[in-house]
Short mmCIF file of C-alpha atoms and ligand atoms in Angstrom, two decimals:
data_model
loop_
_atom_site.label_atom_id
_atom_site.label_comp_id
_atom_site.label_asym_id
_atom_site.label_seq_id
_atom_site.Cartn_x
_atom_site.Cartn_y
_atom_site.Cartn_z
CA UNK I 10 0.00 0.00 0.00
CA UNK I 11 1.40 3.35 -0.90
CA UNK I 12 2.23 5.85 1.82
CA UNK I 13 0.20 9.04 1.89
CA UNK I 14 2.11 12.27 2.32
CA UNK I 15 0.42 15.57 3.14
CA UNK I 16 2.50 18.39 1.69
CA UNK I 17 1.90 21.76 3.35
CA UNK I 18 4.11 24.45 1.73
CA UNK I 19 2.87 27.37 3.86
CA UNK I 20 4.31 30.88 3.62
CA UNK I 21 7.41 32.84 2.65
CA UNK I 22 10.11 30.57 1.29
CA UNK I 23 7.98 27.53 2.19
CA UNK I 24 6.58 26.95 -1.33
CA UNK I 25 10.03 27.32 -2.96
CA UNK I 26 11.82 24.84 -0.73
CA UNK I 27 8.90 22.40 -0.77
CA UNK I 28 9.00 22.43 -4.57
CA UNK I 29 12.56 21.08 -4.31
CA UNK I 30 11.51 18.44 -1.77
CA UNK I 31 8.71 17.42 -4.11
CA UNK I 32 11.10 17.28 -7.05
CA UNK I 33 13.33 14.89 -5.12
CA UNK I 34 10.34 12.72 -4.12
CA UNK I 35 9.27 12.64 -7.77
CA UNK I 36 12.73 11.43 -8.76
CA UNK I 37 12.59 8.72 -6.07
CA UNK I 38 9.17 7.61 -7.31
CA UNK I 39 10.48 7.29 -10.86
CA UNK I 40 13.97 6.01 -10.25
CA UNK I 41 13.68 4.00 -7.05
CA UNK I 42 10.07 2.85 -7.21
CA UNK I 43 9.20 4.75 -4.02
CA UNK I 44 5.47 4.14 -3.52
CA UNK I 45 3.91 7.36 -2.25
CA UNK I 46 0.92 9.58 -2.92
CA UNK I 47 1.32 13.29 -2.33
CA UNK I 48 -1.57 15.63 -1.60
CA UNK I 49 -1.17 19.35 -0.96
CA UNK I 50 -3.06 21.73 1.31
CA UNK I 51 -2.86 25.28 2.60
CA UNK I 52 -1.61 26.21 6.06
CA UNK I 53 -0.55 29.35 7.94
CA UNK I 54 -0.89 32.77 6.35
CA UNK I 55 -1.76 31.25 2.98
CA UNK I 56 -4.70 29.49 4.63
CA UNK I 57 -5.74 32.67 6.48
CA UNK I 58 -5.87 34.51 3.16
CA UNK I 59 -7.88 31.73 1.51
CA UNK I 60 -10.21 30.69 4.34
CA UNK I 61 -9.79 33.07 7.30
CA UNK I 62 -8.13 30.49 9.58
CA UNK I 63 -4.52 29.22 9.76
CA UNK I 64 -5.45 25.52 9.99
CA UNK I 65 -8.62 24.80 7.97
CA UNK I 66 -10.50 21.61 8.93
CA UNK I 67 -9.70 20.15 5.52
CA UNK I 68 -5.96 20.60 6.08
CA UNK I 69 -6.16 19.02 9.55
CA UNK I 70 -8.17 16.11 8.13
CA UNK I 71 -5.60 15.58 5.37
CA UNK I 72 -2.76 15.61 7.92
CA UNK I 73 -4.63 13.17 10.15
CA UNK I 74 -5.25 10.76 7.29
CA UNK I 75 -1.66 10.92 6.01
CA UNK I 76 1.22 8.67 7.07
CA UNK I 77 3.56 11.67 7.13
CA UNK I 78 3.28 15.43 6.88
CA UNK I 79 5.90 17.49 5.09
CA UNK I 80 5.70 21.14 6.06
CA UNK I 81 7.49 24.19 4.64
CA UNK I 82 7.19 27.18 6.97
CA UNK I 83 4.46 29.46 8.29
CA UNK I 84 4.15 33.13 9.15
CA UNK I 85 5.23 36.55 7.93
CA UNK I 86 4.80 40.26 8.62
CA UNK I 87 1.51 40.39 6.71
CA UNK I 88 -0.17 38.36 9.45
CA UNK I 89 1.69 39.81 12.44
CA UNK I 90 -1.15 42.02 13.62
CA UNK I 91 -3.75 39.27 13.79
CA UNK I 92 -4.81 38.23 17.32
CA UNK I 93 -2.82 35.33 18.79
CA UNK I 94 -5.51 32.68 18.31
CA UNK I 95 -5.60 33.19 14.55
CA UNK I 96 -1.90 33.75 13.85
CA UNK I 97 -0.14 31.43 11.37
CA UNK I 98 1.96 29.87 14.19
CA UNK I 99 -1.24 28.56 15.78
CA UNK I 100 -1.54 26.13 12.87
CA UNK I 101 1.81 24.60 13.78
CA UNK I 102 0.98 24.31 17.46
CA UNK I 103 -2.46 22.86 16.70
CA UNK I 104 -1.03 20.27 14.31
CA UNK I 105 1.56 19.18 16.88
CA UNK I 106 -1.11 18.85 19.52
CA UNK I 107 -3.88 17.30 17.38
CA UNK I 108 -1.52 14.72 15.89
CA UNK I 109 0.10 13.95 19.26
CA UNK I 110 3.59 14.73 17.94
CA UNK I 111 5.31 14.80 21.31
CA UNK I 112 8.86 13.96 20.24
CA UNK I 113 10.72 16.60 18.26
CA UNK I 114 14.10 15.49 16.92
CA UNK I 115 16.41 18.32 15.88
CA UNK I 116 19.80 17.11 14.73
CA UNK I 117 22.62 19.64 14.41
CA UNK I 118 25.21 18.14 12.12
CA UNK I 119 28.11 20.14 10.78
CA UNK I 120 29.14 19.20 7.27
CA UNK I 121 32.96 19.50 7.18
CA UNK I 122 32.75 21.75 4.11
CA UNK I 123 30.75 24.31 6.11
CA UNK I 124 32.98 24.56 9.18
CA UNK I 125 33.99 28.10 8.25
CA UNK I 126 30.35 29.21 8.01
CA UNK I 127 29.78 28.36 11.68
CA UNK I 128 29.34 31.14 14.22
CA UNK I 129 32.15 29.45 16.18
CA UNK I 130 35.77 28.85 15.23
CA UNK I 131 36.43 25.76 13.12
CA UNK I 132 38.46 24.04 15.87
CA UNK I 133 35.45 24.19 18.24
CA UNK I 134 32.90 22.75 15.81
CA UNK I 135 34.72 20.42 13.39
CA UNK I 136 32.94 17.07 13.63
CA UNK I 137 29.94 18.44 15.53
CA UNK I 138 27.05 15.96 15.53
CA UNK I 139 24.40 16.41 18.20
CA UNK I 140 20.69 15.74 18.50
CA UNK I 141 18.19 17.75 20.52
CA UNK I 142 15.11 15.78 21.57
CA UNK I 143 12.54 18.42 22.49
CA UNK I 144 9.22 17.62 24.17
CA UNK I 145 6.68 19.22 21.84
CA UNK I 146 3.11 18.91 23.09
CA UNK I 147 3.37 19.89 26.73
CA UNK I 148 5.15 22.22 29.10
CA UNK I 149 4.57 25.95 29.18
CA UNK I 150 3.42 26.04 25.54
CA UNK I 151 0.22 24.22 26.42
CA UNK I 152 -0.04 24.41 30.23
CA UNK I 153 -3.17 25.72 31.96
CA UNK I 154 -4.00 28.11 33.46
CA UNK I 155 -2.83 30.71 31.00
CA UNK I 156 -4.03 34.15 30.15
CA UNK I 157 -3.98 37.87 30.76
CA UNK I 158 -6.35 39.24 33.39
CA UNK I 159 -6.53 41.86 36.11
CA UNK I 160 -5.38 41.45 39.68
CA UNK I 161 -7.17 42.90 42.73
CA UNK I 162 -5.64 46.35 42.19
CA UNK I 163 -6.86 46.42 38.58
CA UNK I 164 -3.39 45.94 37.16
CA UNK I 165 -3.11 43.53 34.23
CA UNK I 166 -1.03 40.37 34.67
CA UNK I 167 -0.05 37.72 32.17
CA UNK I 168 0.70 34.12 33.13
CA UNK I 169 1.46 30.68 31.76
CA UNK I 170 2.01 27.36 33.46
CA UNK I 171 4.95 25.06 33.00
CA UNK I 172 3.53 21.65 33.77
CA UNK I 173 4.66 18.09 33.02
CA UNK I 174 3.05 14.86 34.15
CA UNK I 175 5.15 11.79 34.89
CA UNK I 176 3.86 9.99 31.80
CA UNK I 177 4.75 12.92 29.53
CA UNK I 178 8.28 12.99 30.91
CA UNK I 179 8.64 9.24 30.72
CA UNK I 180 7.67 8.91 27.05
CA UNK I 181 10.01 11.67 25.85
CA UNK I 182 12.80 10.24 28.03
CA UNK I 183 12.34 6.79 26.44
CA UNK I 184 12.49 8.32 22.97
CA UNK I 185 15.72 10.12 23.91
CA UNK I 186 17.35 7.05 25.46
CA UNK I 187 16.54 5.08 22.31
CA UNK I 188 18.02 7.83 20.13
CA UNK I 189 21.17 7.88 22.29
CA UNK I 190 21.47 4.11 22.07
CA UNK I 191 21.36 4.32 18.24
CA UNK I 192 24.01 7.07 18.29
CA UNK I 193 27.00 7.44 20.64
CA UNK I 194 25.34 6.33 23.88
CA UNK I 195 25.31 9.63 25.81
CA UNK I 196 22.20 11.47 26.97
CA UNK I 197 22.18 14.85 28.71
CA UNK I 198 18.87 15.89 30.28
CA UNK I 199 18.49 19.67 30.51
CA UNK I 200 16.27 21.29 33.15
CA UNK I 201 16.08 24.04 35.76
CA UNK I 202 15.78 21.73 38.78
CA UNK I 203 17.56 24.19 41.07
CA UNK I 204 14.56 26.53 40.82
CA UNK I 205 11.49 24.82 39.32
CA UNK I 206 9.45 21.98 40.83
CA UNK I 207 8.41 20.88 37.35
CA UNK I 208 12.12 20.39 36.57
CA UNK I 209 12.73 18.54 39.81
CA UNK I 210 10.09 15.99 38.77
CA UNK I 211 11.54 15.93 35.24
CA UNK I 212 14.96 15.03 36.63
CA UNK I 213 13.57 12.31 38.93
CA UNK I 214 11.55 10.65 36.17
CA UNK I 215 14.40 10.76 33.61
CA UNK I 216 16.72 9.21 36.21
CA UNK I 217 14.25 6.39 36.93
CA UNK I 218 13.69 5.64 33.22
CA UNK I 219 17.49 5.31 32.94
CA UNK I 220 17.22 1.95 34.74
CA UNK I 221 15.80 0.48 31.51
CA UNK I 222 18.70 1.84 29.41
CA UNK I 223 21.79 1.06 31.52
CA UNK I 224 23.99 1.02 28.39
CA UNK I 225 23.37 4.78 27.91
CA UNK I 226 25.42 7.25 29.97
CA UNK I 227 23.03 9.82 31.51
CA UNK I 228 23.96 13.28 32.78
CA UNK I 229 21.88 16.27 33.92
CA UNK I 230 22.53 19.95 33.26
CA UNK I 231 20.81 23.22 34.16
CA UNK I 232 19.51 25.05 31.12
CA UNK I 233 21.57 28.21 31.65
CA UNK I 234 24.74 26.15 31.81
CA UNK I 235 23.62 24.13 28.77
CA UNK I 236 23.28 27.36 26.76
CA UNK I 237 26.80 28.32 27.80
CA UNK I 238 28.25 24.87 27.09
CA UNK I 239 26.66 24.82 23.63
CA UNK I 240 28.72 27.82 22.58
CA UNK I 241 31.80 26.95 24.68
CA UNK I 242 32.31 23.28 23.76
CA UNK I 243 29.35 21.90 21.76
CA UNK I 244 31.07 18.62 20.90
CA UNK I 245 30.68 17.40 24.49
CA UNK I 246 27.02 16.63 23.62
CA UNK I 247 25.56 13.59 21.90
CA UNK I 248 21.80 13.65 22.64
CA UNK I 249 20.12 16.40 24.68
CA UNK I 250 16.59 15.82 26.01
CA UNK I 251 14.60 18.75 27.32
CA UNK I 252 11.18 20.36 27.67
CA UNK I 253 9.29 22.40 25.11
CA UNK I 254 10.50 25.93 25.91
CA UNK I 255 14.11 25.08 26.71
CA UNK I 256 14.26 22.96 23.56
CA UNK I 257 12.91 25.82 21.45
CA UNK I 258 15.69 28.11 22.64
CA UNK I 259 18.58 25.63 22.68
CA UNK I 260 17.78 24.29 19.22
CA UNK I 261 18.10 27.74 17.63
CA UNK I 262 21.41 28.12 19.39
CA UNK I 263 22.61 24.72 18.17
CA UNK I 264 21.47 25.56 14.65
CA UNK I 265 23.87 28.48 14.38
CA UNK I 266 26.80 26.22 15.24
CA UNK I 267 26.31 24.34 11.99
CA UNK I 268 26.81 27.35 9.77
CA UNK I 269 23.27 27.92 8.63
CA UNK I 270 19.83 27.26 9.96
CA UNK I 271 19.08 26.65 6.26
CA UNK I 272 20.70 23.21 6.63
CA UNK I 273 18.69 21.75 9.49
CA UNK I 274 15.79 19.32 9.22
CA UNK I 275 13.50 18.15 12.01
CA UNK I 276 11.09 15.35 12.77
CA UNK I 277 8.10 15.48 15.13
CA UNK I 278 6.88 12.00 15.97
CA UNK I 279 3.88 10.46 17.67
CA UNK I 280 3.93 7.17 19.57
CA UNK I 281 3.34 5.08 16.43
CA UNK I 282 6.07 6.45 14.16
CA UNK I 283 3.83 8.81 12.23
CA UNK I 284 5.54 12.13 11.86
CA UNK I 285 5.63 15.68 10.65
CA UNK I 286 8.85 16.72 8.95
CA UNK I 287 9.95 20.31 8.50
CA UNK I 288 13.00 22.52 8.22
CA UNK I 289 14.00 24.17 11.49
CA UNK I 290 14.19 27.55 9.74
CA UNK I 291 11.19 29.84 9.41
CA UNK I 292 9.44 31.42 6.45
CA UNK I 293 12.19 34.05 5.84
CA UNK I 294 9.80 36.58 4.26
CA UNK I 295 12.70 38.94 3.47
CA UNK I 296 14.04 36.58 0.80
CA UNK I 297 10.81 34.84 -0.26
CA UNK I 298 10.23 34.43 -3.98
CA UNK I 299 13.78 35.35 -4.99
CA UNK I 300 15.24 31.88 -5.39
CA UNK I 301 17.72 32.55 -2.58
CA UNK I 302 16.47 30.07 0.01
CA UNK I 303 18.52 27.00 0.84
CA UNK I 304 16.39 23.91 0.07
CA UNK I 305 18.75 21.51 1.88
CA UNK I 306 16.86 21.62 5.20
CA UNK I 307 13.70 20.63 3.32
CA UNK I 308 15.55 17.93 1.39
CA UNK I 309 17.11 16.57 4.59
CA UNK I 310 13.62 16.59 6.14
CA UNK I 311 12.57 14.25 3.33
CA UNK I 312 15.46 11.97 4.37
CA UNK I 313 14.23 12.00 7.98
CA UNK I 314 10.72 11.15 6.77
CA UNK I 315 12.02 8.20 4.77
CA UNK I 316 13.97 6.93 7.77
CA UNK I 317 11.46 7.44 10.59
CA UNK I 318 8.06 6.91 8.96
CA UNK I 319 8.51 5.15 5.61
CA UNK I 320 11.10 2.61 6.75
CA UNK I 321 13.38 3.53 3.84
CA UNK I 322 16.61 4.03 5.79
CA UNK I 323 18.82 3.16 2.83
CA UNK I 324 17.23 5.84 0.65
CA UNK I 325 17.52 8.30 3.54
CA UNK I 326 21.26 7.60 3.84
CA UNK I 327 21.58 8.11 0.12
CA UNK I 328 19.93 11.54 0.22
CA UNK I 329 22.20 12.59 3.08
CA UNK I 330 25.26 11.41 1.16
CA UNK I 331 24.05 13.22 -1.97
CA UNK I 332 23.85 16.43 0.08
CA UNK I 333 27.40 15.84 1.32
CA UNK I 334 28.52 15.26 -2.26
CA UNK I 335 27.08 18.49 -3.67
CA UNK I 336 28.63 20.44 -0.81
CA UNK I 337 32.02 18.84 -1.43
CA UNK I 338 31.68 19.74 -5.09
CA UNK I 339 31.21 23.39 -4.17
CA UNK I 340 27.47 23.89 -4.70
CA UNK I 341 26.33 26.65 -2.32
CA UNK I 342 23.20 28.74 -1.84
CA UNK I 343 23.86 32.28 -0.67
CA UNK I 344 23.41 31.58 3.08
CA UNK I 345 26.44 29.25 3.01
CA UNK I 346 28.32 30.67 0.02
CA UNK I 347 31.21 32.44 1.75
CA UNK I 348 33.66 32.91 -1.11
CA UNK I 349 31.82 30.50 -3.44
CA UNK I 350 29.51 31.58 -6.24
CA UNK I 351 25.95 31.25 -4.93
CA UNK I 352 23.43 29.18 -6.86
CA UNK I 353 19.63 29.38 -6.67
CA UNK I 354 17.13 27.29 -4.72
CA UNK I 355 16.14 25.42 -7.89
CA UNK I 356 19.75 24.82 -8.95
CA UNK I 357 20.55 23.34 -5.54
CA UNK I 358 17.52 21.05 -5.75
CA UNK I 359 18.61 19.94 -9.23
CA UNK I 360 22.15 19.33 -7.99
CA UNK I 361 20.97 17.01 -5.21
CA UNK I 362 18.67 15.06 -7.55
CA UNK I 363 21.54 14.65 -10.03
CA UNK I 364 23.92 13.60 -7.23
CA UNK I 365 21.58 10.78 -6.14
CA UNK I 366 22.81 8.76 -9.14
CA UNK I 367 26.44 9.31 -8.23
CA UNK I 368 26.42 8.20 -4.60
CA UNK I 369 26.93 4.47 -4.21
CA UNK I 370 23.63 2.61 -3.52
C1 IPM O 423 9.91 26.28 16.42
C2 IPM O 423 9.25 27.62 16.33
C3 IPM O 423 7.83 27.50 16.88
C4 IPM O 423 7.96 27.13 18.34
C5 IPM O 423 6.97 28.75 16.71
C6 IPM O 423 6.91 29.20 15.27
C7 IPM O 423 5.58 28.52 17.26
O1 IPM O 423 10.00 28.59 16.96
O2 IPM O 423 9.39 25.31 15.83
O3 IPM O 423 10.97 26.19 17.05
O4 IPM O 423 8.12 28.00 19.20
O5 IPM O 423 7.90 25.93 18.63
MG1 MG O 424 11.89 27.91 17.63
#
């Protein structure tokens, strides 16, 4: 039975980079017999313009029926003044929540060719290969109570709640231990247990889950120190597991270590292996429509989809090696060009598709 993929291009550079992802999938269908059906739908600002809401029921239904969702990016200045409940970002949060995508995997891998594009010196980042496992459907992003109201003196106050239940912590911890086991066997759990009760519980539960994964080396770190260590000596990390807000912040920081956020894919998984795959970067409205966007994060998101949902690990490896090959041959979009001549979004997509035939099977 063919796998159903919901393709949601979204806003800004989303449609351009998703066109390259789709081109690659088309080539895999033709050349490798990949059995998939792709259906597209609107999301984010594009959906607001067309229907008035960022996540139309039809788009949610398509995503629910699909085996995997491939998403471009949402948001842009045109929709910045809309009230919070109807902003493009709500579509992303609703999809995560409705589809139960609690485990967000954000690898930060530095391709050797890009070491000089990193925000850190080459000698600090050469060989960098870490994975952030971010809890995605709980914590302060979704905790109740939340709101803005007035206190007794009539002054307004805003509040959110950082809350995690034992079962939420346990399932993300298991996912992270399994990821660490498949990688280099080290897991660092990041929290703020010196101040927050929610973090104290987090630490206790992660430590107890460790009993089932004795082959993995577990450490704990406070989030402020983790932010410092990421820019001081990022190669000390293998897998980091953390809550929703801390993971949001630390993953942007890790992204910059790799040279360009335009290189980074992500996977958001439910408990059955279904997933949503998207670049870590946003909609970049300032360069939208100009052919400047780097499609490699979208292309590498396709690789993650093949590995985690479609059980096509060999094809996923091949895409990743094709990306390495085009970089080694000097193909660069402007975000990673340095002294190289920059090529366009479409040219980079073409280069990866062509390179697929040159990497060994
Ligand atoms: C991310 C983004 C989102 C988040 C926004 C767009 C809601 O920053 O995926 O990291 O905060 O999770
Ligand atoms: Mg973020």
